[in-house]
C-alpha cells in the first residue's frame, strides 16, 4: 500500500508532504536532478532527513511521488461537442505534454522510484479518468462509444509506449491517427 | 550514440563487456540488485572500477545494458502455419516473459539507466524484428497482413503499457484478445 494513502488531509503528515514536494520542485529548478540530495530537500522543507527517509524511503521514491503529482491532469477534458473531436483534442494534448522533455522526465521518475507500482498505476488512472469523462459525455449525447479499456489500448498505450521506447519522430499527427483508427474500426464493427 | 556501438567484436573491449556482463548476472543472483556495487562487479570481472565507470558511466547504466541483453529474443518466432496462430503464440509468450517478475525487473532496469534512450530503443527493435519476421512469413504464404507499425501499436504497446502501468490481473488471454481484435479489424477493413 502506497504511503500517500496514509496521509490525512490537513494533518501534520499532509503539511509535511506539501512542504517536501514544493522543496523538491524548487530545488529541481534551481540545482537540477543530479545535484539533488535528501538532506538538501529536508533543509529547504524544514524537516529532518529522517522524516523524508521514513515516509519516502529514498530520493527516487520521493521524486516518483512528486512526478506523479506533476502528471495529474489540471481539469476536465475540453468539450468539443462530439466524441471524435474530444478524443482527438485530448490525445494531441496528452502526447504533447507526456512527450515533452519535462513530461518524459516525470514519467521516468514516476516509474523508477515505484517499488510497488502504485505511482505508475496513478498515472494510468489519471488518463483513464479523463477518457472515461469523454466517453460518458459522448454517451450522454447519445453517441455510441468504444469501451474504456479498448480506448486505453488504442490511444494511451501506443502513445506511452512510443514515448518510452521509440521517441524519435513522435508527432501530434500520430495521436490524431490513433484516434481515427480506433473510431473507424469501432464504427466499422458496429455496422 | 550508445557505448555498445563502439565495441569491436573479439577485441579487448568486447572481452571486457562479456566479463563485466557475466559478473553482473552472477552477482545479481548471488547478492541481489540492492547490494550490488561497481567495485564488486569490477573485482568479479577482474577489471578496474574506472574501466566500468569509463564505459558505462554508472551502475544503473550498466544494469540497463545487461537487462537489454537478457531481453534479446533467443531465436526466430515459431512457425505455426498461419498469421493468426503465429502472432497469437508470439504475443502470449511475449506477455508471459515480459510480465514475469524478472521480465519486469529487466524492463525497468533497461529504461532507468538509459539516458540517451538507446537501450529502450533496442528492446523495441527486438520486438519489431520478431513481428516483422512473422509478417514477412505470412506474406510469403500469400496472406494479407497488417503493417508492422500497426501491429506494434495493436499488440506490443498495450502489453508493455499494462506491464509498466497496470500490471494487476494481466493474463495471457489479454494477449490473445489483442491479436484477435487487431486481425479482425484488419480483415474487416480489407473487405
Short mmCIF file of C-alpha atoms in Angstrom, two decimals:
data_model
loop_
_atom_site.label_atom_id
_atom_site.label_comp_id
_atom_site.label_asym_id
_atom_site.label_seq_id
_atom_site.Cartn_x
_atom_site.Cartn_y
_atom_site.Cartn_z
CA UNK A 1 0.00 0.00 0.00
CA UNK A 2 1.43 3.34 -1.03
CA UNK A 3 2.48 5.86 1.59
CA UNK A 4 0.20 8.53 0.16
CA UNK A 5 -2.86 6.63 1.36
CA UNK A 6 -1.67 7.09 4.91
CA UNK A 7 -1.78 10.87 4.57
CA UNK A 8 -4.65 12.53 6.46
CA UNK A 9 -5.58 15.75 4.61
CA UNK A 10 -4.91 18.82 6.75
CA UNK A 11 -2.93 16.81 9.30
CA UNK A 12 0.78 17.29 10.04
CA UNK A 13 1.51 14.48 7.65
CA UNK A 14 -0.21 16.36 4.81
CA UNK A 15 1.66 19.59 5.68
CA UNK A 16 4.98 17.72 5.64
CA UNK A 17 4.15 16.21 2.26
CA UNK A 18 3.22 19.61 0.81
CA UNK A 19 6.39 21.33 2.03
CA UNK A 20 8.64 18.45 0.94
CA UNK A 21 7.03 18.32 -2.50
CA UNK A 22 7.43 22.05 -3.06
CA UNK A 23 11.02 21.91 -1.79
CA UNK A 24 11.74 19.23 -4.41
CA UNK A 25 10.09 21.25 -7.19
CA UNK A 26 12.05 24.38 -6.24
CA UNK A 27 15.35 22.54 -5.97
CA UNK A 28 14.83 20.65 -9.24
CA UNK A 29 14.51 24.04 -10.91
CA UNK A 30 17.45 25.55 -9.03
CA UNK A 31 20.10 22.82 -8.87
CA UNK A 32 18.74 20.10 -11.16
CA UNK A 33 18.03 16.42 -10.56
CA UNK A 34 21.65 15.22 -10.43
CA UNK A 35 22.68 17.60 -7.64
CA UNK A 36 19.55 16.94 -5.56
CA UNK A 37 20.02 15.20 -2.19
CA UNK A 38 17.63 14.27 0.63
CA UNK A 39 19.44 16.49 3.20
CA UNK A 40 19.12 19.41 0.74
CA UNK A 41 15.37 18.79 0.40
CA UNK A 42 14.97 18.35 4.16
CA UNK A 43 16.71 21.66 4.88
CA UNK A 44 14.54 23.53 2.35
CA UNK A 45 11.35 21.87 3.63
CA UNK A 46 12.41 22.44 7.25
CA UNK A 47 12.02 18.79 8.21
CA UNK A 48 14.66 16.26 9.29
CA UNK A 49 16.18 13.96 6.66
CA UNK A 50 14.89 11.02 8.72
CA UNK A 51 11.33 12.31 8.24
CA UNK A 52 11.88 12.02 4.49
CA UNK A 53 13.56 8.61 4.65
CA UNK A 54 10.76 7.34 6.92
CA UNK A 55 7.96 8.48 4.63
CA UNK A 56 9.52 8.08 1.16
CA UNK A 57 12.28 5.53 1.63
CA UNK A 58 14.78 7.29 -0.63
CA UNK A 59 15.24 10.11 -3.13
CA UNK A 60 14.00 8.16 -6.15
CA UNK A 61 10.75 7.28 -4.35
CA UNK A 62 10.32 10.92 -3.36
CA UNK A 63 10.97 12.07 -6.95
CA UNK A 64 8.45 9.48 -8.15
CA UNK A 65 5.84 10.87 -5.80
CA UNK A 66 6.48 14.44 -6.93
CA UNK A 67 6.44 13.38 -10.60
CA UNK A 68 3.02 11.75 -10.28
CA UNK A 69 1.65 14.97 -8.78
CA UNK A 70 3.01 16.89 -11.78
CA UNK A 71 1.35 14.38 -14.13
CA UNK A 72 -2.08 14.89 -12.56
CA UNK A 73 -4.45 16.48 -15.13
CA UNK A 74 -5.39 20.04 -14.28
CA UNK A 75 -9.05 19.82 -15.17
CA UNK A 76 -11.76 18.10 -17.16
CA UNK A 77 -11.04 17.38 -20.84
CA UNK A 78 -12.39 20.07 -23.18
CA UNK A 79 -15.86 19.56 -24.65
CA UNK A 80 -15.83 19.99 -28.43
CA UNK A 81 -19.31 18.63 -28.95
CA UNK A 82 -18.62 15.14 -30.27
CA UNK A 83 -16.58 12.09 -29.37
CA UNK A 84 -14.11 12.24 -32.25
CA UNK A 85 -13.28 15.88 -31.65
CA UNK A 86 -12.99 15.40 -27.87
CA UNK A 87 -10.72 12.33 -28.13
CA UNK A 88 -8.58 13.92 -30.83
CA UNK A 89 -8.02 17.09 -28.83
CA UNK A 90 -7.29 15.10 -25.67
CA UNK A 91 -4.87 12.69 -27.39
CA UNK A 92 -2.98 15.56 -29.07
CA UNK A 93 -2.57 17.34 -25.74
CA UNK A 94 -1.64 14.11 -23.95
CA UNK A 95 1.09 13.35 -26.50
CA UNK A 96 2.41 16.92 -26.40
CA UNK A 97 2.54 17.01 -22.58
CA UNK A 98 3.86 13.49 -21.97
CA UNK A 99 6.25 13.63 -24.92
CA UNK A 100 7.81 16.94 -23.86
CA UNK A 101 11.21 16.95 -22.18
CA UNK A 102 9.71 17.53 -18.75
CA UNK A 103 6.87 15.09 -19.39
CA UNK A 104 9.34 12.31 -20.24
CA UNK A 105 11.42 13.14 -17.17
CA UNK A 106 8.34 12.94 -14.92
CA UNK A 107 7.22 9.64 -16.46
CA UNK A 108 10.68 8.18 -15.92
CA UNK A 109 10.81 9.46 -12.33
CA UNK A 110 7.31 8.12 -11.68
CA UNK A 111 8.28 4.65 -12.94
CA UNK A 112 11.72 4.46 -11.36
CA UNK A 113 11.06 5.15 -7.72
CA UNK A 114 7.99 2.99 -7.64
CA UNK A 115 8.65 -0.37 -5.98
CA UNK A 116 5.00 -1.30 -5.53
CA UNK A 117 3.81 0.08 -8.88
CA UNK A 118 1.37 2.37 -7.12
CA UNK A 119 2.63 5.56 -8.74
CA UNK A 120 2.60 4.11 -12.26
CA UNK A 121 -0.95 2.98 -11.53
CA UNK A 122 -1.91 6.53 -10.54
CA UNK A 123 -0.51 7.91 -13.84
CA UNK A 124 -2.60 5.39 -15.71
CA UNK A 125 -5.67 6.13 -13.60
CA UNK A 126 -5.39 9.85 -14.44
CA UNK A 127 -5.55 9.06 -18.17
CA UNK A 128 -8.37 6.54 -17.64
CA UNK A 129 -10.44 9.10 -15.68
CA UNK A 130 -10.06 11.70 -18.42
CA UNK A 131 -11.04 9.25 -21.16
CA UNK A 132 -13.94 7.96 -19.08
CA UNK A 133 -15.22 11.54 -18.79
CA UNK A 134 -15.01 11.94 -22.58
CA UNK A 135 -16.78 8.63 -23.24
CA UNK A 136 -19.54 9.27 -20.68
CA UNK A 137 -20.12 12.71 -22.14
CA UNK A 138 -20.47 11.16 -25.60
CA UNK A 139 -22.91 8.51 -24.34
CA UNK A 140 -24.87 11.34 -22.72
CA UNK A 141 -25.19 12.87 -26.18
CA UNK A 142 -26.49 9.55 -27.48
CA UNK A 143 -23.25 8.69 -29.33
CA UNK A 144 -22.07 5.06 -29.43
CA UNK A 145 -18.61 4.78 -27.86
CA UNK A 146 -15.88 2.15 -27.65
CA UNK A 147 -15.21 0.75 -24.16
CA UNK A 148 -12.77 2.48 -21.81
CA UNK A 149 -10.21 -0.36 -21.91
CA UNK A 150 -10.37 -0.50 -25.70
CA UNK A 151 -9.70 3.24 -25.80
CA UNK A 152 -6.79 2.96 -23.35
CA UNK A 153 -5.27 0.20 -25.52
CA UNK A 154 -5.87 2.08 -28.74
CA UNK A 155 -4.72 5.57 -27.77
CA UNK A 156 -2.96 5.84 -24.40
CA UNK A 157 -0.84 2.67 -24.61
CA UNK A 158 0.69 3.35 -28.07
CA UNK A 159 1.49 6.96 -27.13
CA UNK A 160 3.15 5.97 -23.83
CA UNK A 161 4.96 3.05 -25.45
CA UNK A 162 6.46 5.31 -28.11
CA UNK A 163 7.40 7.98 -25.60
CA UNK A 164 9.28 5.41 -23.50
CA UNK A 165 10.66 3.07 -26.16
CA UNK A 166 10.70 4.83 -29.54
CA UNK A 167 10.57 8.60 -29.01
CA UNK A 168 12.23 9.51 -32.31
CA UNK A 169 9.95 11.39 -34.68
CA UNK A 170 6.87 11.26 -32.42
CA UNK A 171 4.44 13.88 -33.74
CA UNK A 172 0.95 15.13 -32.98
CA UNK A 173 -0.30 13.60 -36.23
CA UNK A 174 0.38 10.20 -34.64
CA UNK A 175 -2.14 10.92 -31.86
CA UNK A 176 -4.73 12.00 -34.42
CA UNK A 177 -4.20 8.82 -36.44
CA UNK A 178 -4.62 6.59 -33.37
CA UNK A 179 -7.96 8.20 -32.58
CA UNK A 180 -9.13 7.97 -36.21
CA UNK A 181 -8.10 4.29 -36.46
CA UNK A 182 -9.80 3.38 -33.18
CA UNK A 183 -13.08 5.12 -34.03
CA UNK A 184 -13.13 3.98 -37.66
CA UNK A 185 -12.62 0.36 -36.59
CA UNK A 186 -15.27 0.76 -33.89
CA UNK A 187 -17.85 2.22 -36.28
CA UNK A 188 -16.96 -0.45 -38.84
CA UNK A 189 -17.59 -3.20 -36.27
CA UNK A 190 -20.79 -1.51 -35.04
CA UNK A 191 -22.30 -1.63 -38.54
CA UNK B 1 25.42 7.28 -29.63
CA UNK B 2 25.37 4.29 -27.30
CA UNK B 3 28.57 2.80 -25.96
CA UNK B 4 27.75 -0.63 -27.37
CA UNK B 5 28.34 0.60 -30.89
CA UNK B 6 31.95 1.32 -30.00
CA UNK B 7 32.59 -2.31 -29.11
CA UNK B 8 34.71 -4.19 -31.68
CA UNK B 9 33.74 -7.88 -31.56
CA UNK B 10 36.62 -10.07 -30.40
CA UNK B 11 38.64 -7.04 -29.31
CA UNK B 12 39.65 -6.32 -25.72
CA UNK B 13 36.63 -4.06 -25.41
CA UNK B 14 34.31 -6.96 -26.30
CA UNK B 15 36.06 -9.26 -23.81
CA UNK B 16 35.70 -6.64 -21.07
CA UNK B 17 32.00 -6.26 -21.86
CA UNK B 18 31.43 -10.01 -21.76
CA UNK B 19 33.20 -10.47 -18.42
CA UNK B 20 31.51 -7.44 -16.84
CA UNK B 21 28.07 -8.56 -18.04
CA UNK B 22 28.51 -12.08 -16.68
CA UNK B 23 29.88 -10.68 -13.40
CA UNK B 24 26.69 -8.61 -13.06
CA UNK B 25 24.44 -11.59 -13.85
CA UNK B 26 26.26 -13.77 -11.31
CA UNK B 27 26.20 -11.11 -8.59
CA UNK B 28 22.53 -10.26 -9.19
CA UNK B 29 21.78 -13.91 -8.49
CA UNK B 30 24.12 -14.10 -5.50
CA UNK B 31 23.70 -10.80 -3.63
CA UNK B 32 20.72 -9.18 -5.37
CA UNK B 33 20.34 -5.77 -7.00
CA UNK B 34 20.32 -3.66 -3.84
CA UNK B 35 23.67 -4.95 -2.59
CA UNK B 36 25.38 -4.66 -5.99
CA UNK B 37 28.20 -2.11 -6.34
CA UNK B 38 30.56 -1.19 -9.18
CA UNK B 39 33.70 -2.20 -7.22
CA UNK B 40 32.05 -5.58 -6.52
CA UNK B 41 31.39 -6.08 -10.24
CA UNK B 42 34.89 -4.89 -11.15
CA UNK B 43 36.51 -7.36 -8.76
CA UNK B 44 34.45 -10.28 -10.08
CA UNK B 45 35.11 -9.28 -13.70
CA UNK B 46 38.81 -8.67 -12.97
CA UNK B 47 38.78 -5.14 -14.33
CA UNK B 48 39.31 -1.82 -12.56
CA UNK B 49 36.26 0.13 -11.35
CA UNK B 50 37.42 3.01 -13.56
CA UNK B 51 37.11 0.73 -16.60
CA UNK B 52 33.45 0.27 -15.72
CA UNK B 53 32.81 3.94 -14.96
CA UNK B 54 34.52 4.90 -18.22
CA UNK B 55 32.47 2.54 -20.38
CA UNK B 56 29.11 2.52 -18.58
CA UNK B 57 29.02 5.76 -16.60
CA UNK B 58 27.40 4.23 -13.52
CA UNK B 59 25.75 1.13 -12.10
CA UNK B 60 22.27 1.92 -13.43
CA UNK B 61 23.62 2.30 -16.97
CA UNK B 62 25.49 -0.99 -16.61
CA UNK B 63 22.36 -2.72 -15.28
CA UNK B 64 20.40 -1.26 -18.20
CA UNK B 65 22.92 -2.71 -20.65
CA UNK B 66 22.78 -6.13 -19.03
CA UNK B 67 18.96 -6.03 -18.91
CA UNK B 68 18.69 -5.34 -22.65
CA UNK B 69 20.90 -8.35 -23.33
CA UNK B 70 18.58 -10.51 -21.24
CA UNK B 71 15.59 -9.16 -23.19
CA UNK B 72 17.09 -10.14 -26.55
CA UNK B 73 14.91 -12.87 -28.14
CA UNK B 74 16.62 -16.24 -28.26
CA UNK B 75 15.57 -17.22 -31.75
CA UNK B 76 13.06 -16.79 -34.56
CA UNK B 77 9.36 -16.82 -33.64
CA UNK B 78 7.75 -20.26 -34.01
CA UNK B 79 6.04 -21.04 -37.32
CA UNK B 80 2.50 -22.36 -36.77
CA UNK B 81 1.47 -22.14 -40.39
CA UNK B 82 -0.66 -19.01 -40.43
CA UNK B 83 -0.50 -15.39 -39.31
CA UNK B 84 -3.15 -15.59 -36.59
CA UNK B 85 -1.57 -18.61 -34.96
CA UNK B 86 1.96 -17.17 -35.22
CA UNK B 87 1.01 -13.78 -33.76
CA UNK B 88 -1.08 -15.35 -31.01
CA UNK B 89 1.71 -17.68 -29.91
CA UNK B 90 4.25 -14.87 -30.05
CA UNK B 91 2.07 -12.41 -28.11
CA UNK B 92 1.30 -14.99 -25.42
CA UNK B 93 4.99 -15.75 -24.95
CA UNK B 94 5.92 -12.05 -25.04
CA UNK B 95 3.38 -11.24 -22.31
CA UNK B 96 4.49 -14.20 -20.18
CA UNK B 97 8.18 -13.32 -20.46
CA UNK B 98 7.92 -9.54 -20.12
CA UNK B 99 5.23 -9.76 -17.45
CA UNK B 100 7.19 -12.19 -15.25
CA UNK B 101 8.96 -10.87 -12.16
CA UNK B 102 12.36 -10.99 -13.85
CA UNK B 103 10.95 -9.61 -17.11
CA UNK B 104 9.52 -6.57 -15.32
CA UNK B 105 12.81 -6.05 -13.46
CA UNK B 106 14.78 -6.15 -16.71
CA UNK B 107 12.39 -3.75 -18.43
CA UNK B 108 12.67 -1.31 -15.50
CA UNK B 109 16.47 -1.62 -15.48
CA UNK B 110 16.60 -1.15 -19.25
CA UNK B 111 14.52 2.04 -19.02
CA UNK B 112 16.14 3.52 -15.94
CA UNK B 113 19.82 3.59 -16.78
CA UNK B 114 19.19 4.79 -20.29
CA UNK B 115 19.94 8.49 -20.64
CA UNK B 116 20.00 8.51 -24.46
CA UNK B 117 17.06 6.12 -24.90
CA UNK B 118 19.26 3.73 -26.88
CA UNK B 119 18.55 0.72 -24.69
CA UNK B 120 14.77 1.23 -24.70
CA UNK B 121 15.05 1.52 -28.47
CA UNK B 122 16.87 -1.81 -28.63
CA UNK B 123 14.11 -3.52 -26.59
CA UNK B 124 11.53 -2.17 -29.00
CA UNK B 125 13.65 -3.16 -32.01
CA UNK B 126 13.80 -6.76 -30.75
CA UNK B 127 10.00 -6.96 -30.69
CA UNK B 128 9.73 -5.23 -34.07
CA UNK B 129 12.18 -7.70 -35.66
CA UNK B 130 10.24 -10.67 -34.35
CA UNK B 131 6.92 -9.31 -35.59
CA UNK B 132 8.46 -8.35 -38.92
CA UNK B 133 9.60 -11.97 -39.32
CA UNK B 134 6.07 -13.20 -38.60
CA UNK B 135 4.50 -10.72 -41.04
CA UNK B 136 7.02 -11.45 -43.82
CA UNK B 137 6.47 -15.17 -43.37
CA UNK B 138 2.72 -14.65 -43.71
CA UNK B 139 3.13 -12.51 -46.84
CA UNK B 140 5.34 -15.28 -48.21
CA UNK B 141 2.39 -17.63 -47.75
CA UNK B 142 0.20 -15.21 -49.68
CA UNK B 143 -1.65 -13.96 -46.58
CA UNK B 144 -2.62 -10.29 -46.30
CA UNK B 145 -1.04 -8.74 -43.22
CA UNK B 146 -1.39 -5.52 -41.26
CA UNK B 147 1.62 -3.18 -41.34
CA UNK B 148 4.44 -3.60 -38.83
CA UNK B 149 3.72 -0.29 -37.05
CA UNK B 150 0.02 -1.12 -36.83
CA UNK B 151 0.94 -4.46 -35.26
CA UNK B 152 3.34 -2.83 -32.78
CA UNK B 153 0.61 -0.37 -31.77
CA UNK B 154 -2.03 -3.07 -31.53
CA UNK B 155 -0.13 -5.80 -29.66
CA UNK B 156 3.27 -4.77 -28.26
CA UNK B 157 2.32 -1.30 -26.99
CA UNK B 158 -0.74 -2.38 -24.96
CA UNK B 159 1.14 -5.31 -23.41
CA UNK B 160 4.15 -3.17 -22.41
CA UNK B 161 1.90 -0.34 -21.21
CA UNK B 162 -0.01 -2.71 -18.91
CA UNK B 163 3.16 -4.34 -17.63
CA UNK B 164 4.60 -0.95 -16.67
CA UNK B 165 1.48 0.96 -15.61
CA UNK B 166 -1.33 -1.50 -14.79
CA UNK B 167 0.16 -4.93 -14.06
CA UNK B 168 -2.70 -6.14 -11.85
CA UNK B 169 -4.61 -9.05 -13.37
CA UNK B 170 -2.60 -9.19 -16.58
CA UNK B 171 -3.30 -12.60 -18.16
CA UNK B 172 -2.39 -14.50 -21.29
CA UNK B 173 -5.99 -14.17 -22.52
CA UNK B 174 -5.32 -10.43 -22.86
CA UNK B 175 -2.56 -11.10 -25.42
CA UNK B 176 -4.88 -13.41 -27.36
CA UNK B 177 -7.62 -10.78 -27.41
CA UNK B 178 -5.27 -8.07 -28.69
CA UNK B 179 -4.23 -10.27 -31.61
CA UNK B 180 -7.83 -11.22 -32.39
CA UNK B 181 -9.00 -7.59 -32.25
CA UNK B 182 -6.15 -6.41 -34.48
CA UNK B 183 -6.64 -9.10 -37.11
CA UNK B 184 -10.46 -8.93 -37.04
CA UNK B 185 -10.35 -5.16 -37.55
CA UNK B 186 -7.76 -5.57 -40.31
CA UNK B 187 -9.81 -8.20 -42.17
CA UNK B 188 -12.93 -6.08 -41.68
CA UNK B 189 -11.22 -3.06 -43.26
CA UNK B 190 -9.71 -5.19 -46.04
CA UNK B 191 -13.18 -6.34 -47.18
#
